[in-house]
Coordinates of C-alpha atoms in Angstrom, one line a residue:
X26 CA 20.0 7.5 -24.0
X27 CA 20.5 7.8 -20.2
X28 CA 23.5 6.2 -18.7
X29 CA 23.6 2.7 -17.6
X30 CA 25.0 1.7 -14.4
X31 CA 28.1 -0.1 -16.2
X32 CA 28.5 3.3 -17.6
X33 CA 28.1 5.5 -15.0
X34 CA 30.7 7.8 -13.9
X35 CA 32.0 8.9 -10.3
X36 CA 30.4 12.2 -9.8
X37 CA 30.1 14.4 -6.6
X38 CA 28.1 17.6 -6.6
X39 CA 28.8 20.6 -4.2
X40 CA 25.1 21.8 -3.7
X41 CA 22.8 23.9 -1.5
X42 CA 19.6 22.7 -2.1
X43 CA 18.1 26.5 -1.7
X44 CA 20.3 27.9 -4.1
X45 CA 18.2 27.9 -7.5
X46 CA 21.7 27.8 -9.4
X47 CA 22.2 24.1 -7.4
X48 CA 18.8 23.0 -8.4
X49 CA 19.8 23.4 -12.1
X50 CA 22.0 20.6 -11.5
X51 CA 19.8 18.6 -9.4
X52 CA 17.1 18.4 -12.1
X53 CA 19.8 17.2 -14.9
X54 CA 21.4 14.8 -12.8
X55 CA 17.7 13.3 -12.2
X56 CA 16.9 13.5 -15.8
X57 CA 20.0 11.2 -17.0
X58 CA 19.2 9.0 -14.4
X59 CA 23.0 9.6 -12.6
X60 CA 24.1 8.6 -9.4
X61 CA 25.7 10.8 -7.4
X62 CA 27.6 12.1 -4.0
X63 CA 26.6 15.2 -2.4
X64 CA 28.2 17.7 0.2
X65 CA 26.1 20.4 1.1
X66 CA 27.8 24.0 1.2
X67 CA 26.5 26.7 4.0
X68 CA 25.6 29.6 2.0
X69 CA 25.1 31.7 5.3
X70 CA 28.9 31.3 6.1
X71 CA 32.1 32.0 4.3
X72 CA 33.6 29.7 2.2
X73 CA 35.6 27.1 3.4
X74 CA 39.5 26.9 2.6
X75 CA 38.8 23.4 1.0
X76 CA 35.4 24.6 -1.0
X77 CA 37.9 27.7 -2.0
X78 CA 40.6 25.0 -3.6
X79 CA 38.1 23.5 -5.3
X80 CA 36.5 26.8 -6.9
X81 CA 37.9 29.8 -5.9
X82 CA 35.1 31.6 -6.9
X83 CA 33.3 30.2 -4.1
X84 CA 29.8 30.3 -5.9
X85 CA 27.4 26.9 -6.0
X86 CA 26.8 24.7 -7.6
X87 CA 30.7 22.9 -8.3
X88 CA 31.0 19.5 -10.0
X89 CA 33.6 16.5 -9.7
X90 CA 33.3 14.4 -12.5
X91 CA 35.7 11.4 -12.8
X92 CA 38.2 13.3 -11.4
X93 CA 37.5 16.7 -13.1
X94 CA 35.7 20.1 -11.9
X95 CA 33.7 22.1 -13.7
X96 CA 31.9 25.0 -12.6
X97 CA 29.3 27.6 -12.9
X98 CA 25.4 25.7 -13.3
X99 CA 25.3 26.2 -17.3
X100 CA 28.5 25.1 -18.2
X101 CA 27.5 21.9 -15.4
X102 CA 24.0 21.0 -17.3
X103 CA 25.7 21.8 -20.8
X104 CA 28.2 19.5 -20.1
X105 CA 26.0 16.8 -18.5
X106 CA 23.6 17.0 -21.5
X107 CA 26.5 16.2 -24.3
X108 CA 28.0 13.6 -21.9
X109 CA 25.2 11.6 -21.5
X110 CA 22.6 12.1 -24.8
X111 CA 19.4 11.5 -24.1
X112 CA 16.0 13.7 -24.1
X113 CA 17.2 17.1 -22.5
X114 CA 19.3 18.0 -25.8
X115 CA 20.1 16.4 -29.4
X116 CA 23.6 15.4 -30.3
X117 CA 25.0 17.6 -32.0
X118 CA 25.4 15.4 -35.3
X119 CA 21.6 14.5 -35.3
X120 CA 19.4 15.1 -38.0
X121 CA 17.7 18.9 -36.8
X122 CA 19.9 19.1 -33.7
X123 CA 21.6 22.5 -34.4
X124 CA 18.2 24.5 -34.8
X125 CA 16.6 22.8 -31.6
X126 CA 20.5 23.8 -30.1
X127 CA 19.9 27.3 -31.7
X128 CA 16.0 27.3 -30.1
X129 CA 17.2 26.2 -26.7
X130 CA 20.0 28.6 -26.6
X131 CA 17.1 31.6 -27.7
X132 CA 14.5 31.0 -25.2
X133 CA 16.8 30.4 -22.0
X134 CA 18.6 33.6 -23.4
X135 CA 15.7 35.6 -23.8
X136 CA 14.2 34.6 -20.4
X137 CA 17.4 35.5 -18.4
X138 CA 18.5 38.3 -20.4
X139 CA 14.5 40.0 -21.0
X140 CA 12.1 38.7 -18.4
X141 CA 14.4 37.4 -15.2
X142 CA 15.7 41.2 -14.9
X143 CA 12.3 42.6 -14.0
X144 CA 11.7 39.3 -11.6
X145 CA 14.4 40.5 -9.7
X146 CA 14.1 43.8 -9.7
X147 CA 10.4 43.5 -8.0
X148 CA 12.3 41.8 -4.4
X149 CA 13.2 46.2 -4.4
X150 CA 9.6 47.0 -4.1
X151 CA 8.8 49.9 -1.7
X152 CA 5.6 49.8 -1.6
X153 CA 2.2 47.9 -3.2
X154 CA 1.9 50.4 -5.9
X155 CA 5.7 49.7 -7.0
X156 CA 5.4 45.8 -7.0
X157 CA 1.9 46.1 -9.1
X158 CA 3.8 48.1 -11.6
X159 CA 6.6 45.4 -11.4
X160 CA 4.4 42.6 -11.7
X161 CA 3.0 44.3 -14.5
X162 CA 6.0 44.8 -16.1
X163 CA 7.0 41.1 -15.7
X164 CA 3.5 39.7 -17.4
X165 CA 4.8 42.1 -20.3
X166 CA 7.9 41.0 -20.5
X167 CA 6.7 37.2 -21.0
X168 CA 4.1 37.9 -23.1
X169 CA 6.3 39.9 -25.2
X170 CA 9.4 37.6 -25.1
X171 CA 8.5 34.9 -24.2
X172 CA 4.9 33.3 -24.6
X173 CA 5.1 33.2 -28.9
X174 CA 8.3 30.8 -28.2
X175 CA 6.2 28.6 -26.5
X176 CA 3.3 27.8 -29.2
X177 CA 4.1 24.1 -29.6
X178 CA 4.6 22.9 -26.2
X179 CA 3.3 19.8 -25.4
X180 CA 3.6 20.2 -22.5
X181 CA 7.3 20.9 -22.6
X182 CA 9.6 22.9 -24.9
X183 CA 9.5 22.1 -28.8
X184 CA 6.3 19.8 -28.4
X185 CA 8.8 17.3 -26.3
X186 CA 6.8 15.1 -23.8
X187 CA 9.8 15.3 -21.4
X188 CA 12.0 18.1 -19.9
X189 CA 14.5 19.5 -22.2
X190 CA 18.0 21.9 -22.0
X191 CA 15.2 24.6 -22.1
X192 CA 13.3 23.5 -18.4
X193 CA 16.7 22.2 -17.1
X194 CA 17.8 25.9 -16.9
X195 CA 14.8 27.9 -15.9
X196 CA 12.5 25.5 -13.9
X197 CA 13.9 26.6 -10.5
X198 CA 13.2 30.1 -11.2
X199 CA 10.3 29.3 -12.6
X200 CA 9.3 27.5 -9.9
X201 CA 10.4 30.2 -7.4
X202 CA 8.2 32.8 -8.9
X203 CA 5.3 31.2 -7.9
X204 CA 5.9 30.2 -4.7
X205 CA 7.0 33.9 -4.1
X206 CA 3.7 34.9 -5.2
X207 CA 1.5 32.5 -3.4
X208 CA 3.6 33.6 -0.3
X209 CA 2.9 37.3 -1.0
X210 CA 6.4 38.2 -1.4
X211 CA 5.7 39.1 -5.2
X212 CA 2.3 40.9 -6.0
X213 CA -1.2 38.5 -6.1
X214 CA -1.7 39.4 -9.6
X215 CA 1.6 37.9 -10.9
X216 CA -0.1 34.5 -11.5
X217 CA -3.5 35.9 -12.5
X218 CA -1.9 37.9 -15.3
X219 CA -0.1 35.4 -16.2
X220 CA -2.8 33.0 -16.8
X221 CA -4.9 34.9 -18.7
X222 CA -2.2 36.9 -20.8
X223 CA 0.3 34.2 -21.1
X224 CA -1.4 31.4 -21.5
X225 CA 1.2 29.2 -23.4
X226 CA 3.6 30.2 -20.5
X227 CA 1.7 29.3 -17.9
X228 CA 0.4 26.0 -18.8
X229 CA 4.0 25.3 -19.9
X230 CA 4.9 26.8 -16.3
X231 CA 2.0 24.4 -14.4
X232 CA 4.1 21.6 -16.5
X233 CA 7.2 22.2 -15.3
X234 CA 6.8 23.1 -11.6
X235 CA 5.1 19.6 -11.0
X236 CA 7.5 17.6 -12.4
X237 CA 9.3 15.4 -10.4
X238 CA 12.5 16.1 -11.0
X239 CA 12.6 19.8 -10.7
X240 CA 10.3 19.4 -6.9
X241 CA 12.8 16.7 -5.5
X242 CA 14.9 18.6 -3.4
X243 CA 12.4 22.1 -3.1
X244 CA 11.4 22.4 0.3
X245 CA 9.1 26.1 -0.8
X246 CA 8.8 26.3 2.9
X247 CA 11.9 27.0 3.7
X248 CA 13.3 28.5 0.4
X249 CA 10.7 31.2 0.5
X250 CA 11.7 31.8 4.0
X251 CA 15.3 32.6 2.9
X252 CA 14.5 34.9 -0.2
X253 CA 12.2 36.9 2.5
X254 CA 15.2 36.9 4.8
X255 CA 17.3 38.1 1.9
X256 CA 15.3 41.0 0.6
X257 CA 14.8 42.2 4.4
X258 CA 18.9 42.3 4.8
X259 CA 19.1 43.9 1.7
X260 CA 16.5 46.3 2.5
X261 CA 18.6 46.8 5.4
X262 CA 21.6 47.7 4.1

């Protein structure tokens, strides 16, 4: 179950609401219902001496929680998750809960470790030619990794009716992808592909990219804008 307000605890998130790591957070926060105070870091400037003391690292998202930090967005949700059971991930002790764990653990894995490598590798593309191949080579790498692992959704991972560990962790990528492709940054035929070669991903994908809690704090507008401002300074280089 969610937390209740007599329950709640005192958390504070250190967020840029363009930074897809952030939105992890965002989306499991709203999930398990938890209040929560936010100061927004400026990703276009260095870090501050204070943002520095409270993660030296300096990356987004950071979390206070009753008095604690914790960093880095997967060990954030992770923790959220087991603090506060409810739909997004099985207690450990439950009845089934280590092979949904072990499931969960698989598919984010094998999108971010098989599939998210050629998604990035397509912001490099030099020319139409090269970012048709790289769309091409993302469709296959879905199909082939992904897609079979997402047979019984409904419309969400496992068959669940609500967002689980799985869409916690990739929905703003997912989501990114195609608004980068209906902006033209990533080649038309991403979505087309997708659609008729994936189609257990991309109904799962239509799912999750409409949900509430994962389009709260997109503004596509302007995160699309950034990414195009990214890849032309990196082009730059």
């Amino acid at each position: 179950m969610v937390s209740t307000p007599s329950s709640q605890p005192k958390i504070k998130l250190y967020t840029n609401h363009g930074c897809p790591w952030s939105h992890r957070a965002h989306i499991a926060l709203s999930e398990l219902n938890l209040p929560f105070e936010e100061e927004i870091i400026d990703l276009t400037v260095p870090r501050t001496p204070e943002y520095l003391n409270i993660n030296p690292r300096g990356v987004l998202p950071s979390l206070w929680y009753n008095g604690e930090i914790i960093i880095d967005s997967a060990i954030i949700v992770q923790f959220l998750a087991d603090a506060h059971p409810s739909h997004l991930l099985p207690t450990s002790n439950s009845e089934g809960a280590a092979l949904r764990r072990a499931r969960i653990n698989f598919f984010v894995d094998a999108y971010f470790t098989k599939v998210a490598p050629v998604y990035f590798k397509s912001f490099g593309a030099k020319s139409l030619d090269e970012a048709e191949t790289f769309a091409k080579d993302f469709v296959d790498a879905v199909s082939k990794e992904v897609e079979p692992l997402l047979a019984d959704a409904a419309p969400y991972f496992g068959g669940s009716d609500k967002l689980t560990l799985a869409e916690v962790l990739t929905a703003s990528f997912i989501i990114r992808l195609f608004s980068l492709t209906k902006y033209g940054v990533l080649h038309q035929s991403t979505v087309s592909a997708l659609s008729e070669r994936t189609p257990n991903f991309y109904t799962w994908a239509q799912a999750v990219i409409r949900h509430r809690s994962v389009t709260s704090i997109y503004d596509e507008s302007a995160i699309v804008q950034g990414i195009k401002d990214w890849i032309a300074k990196m082009t730059n280089k």
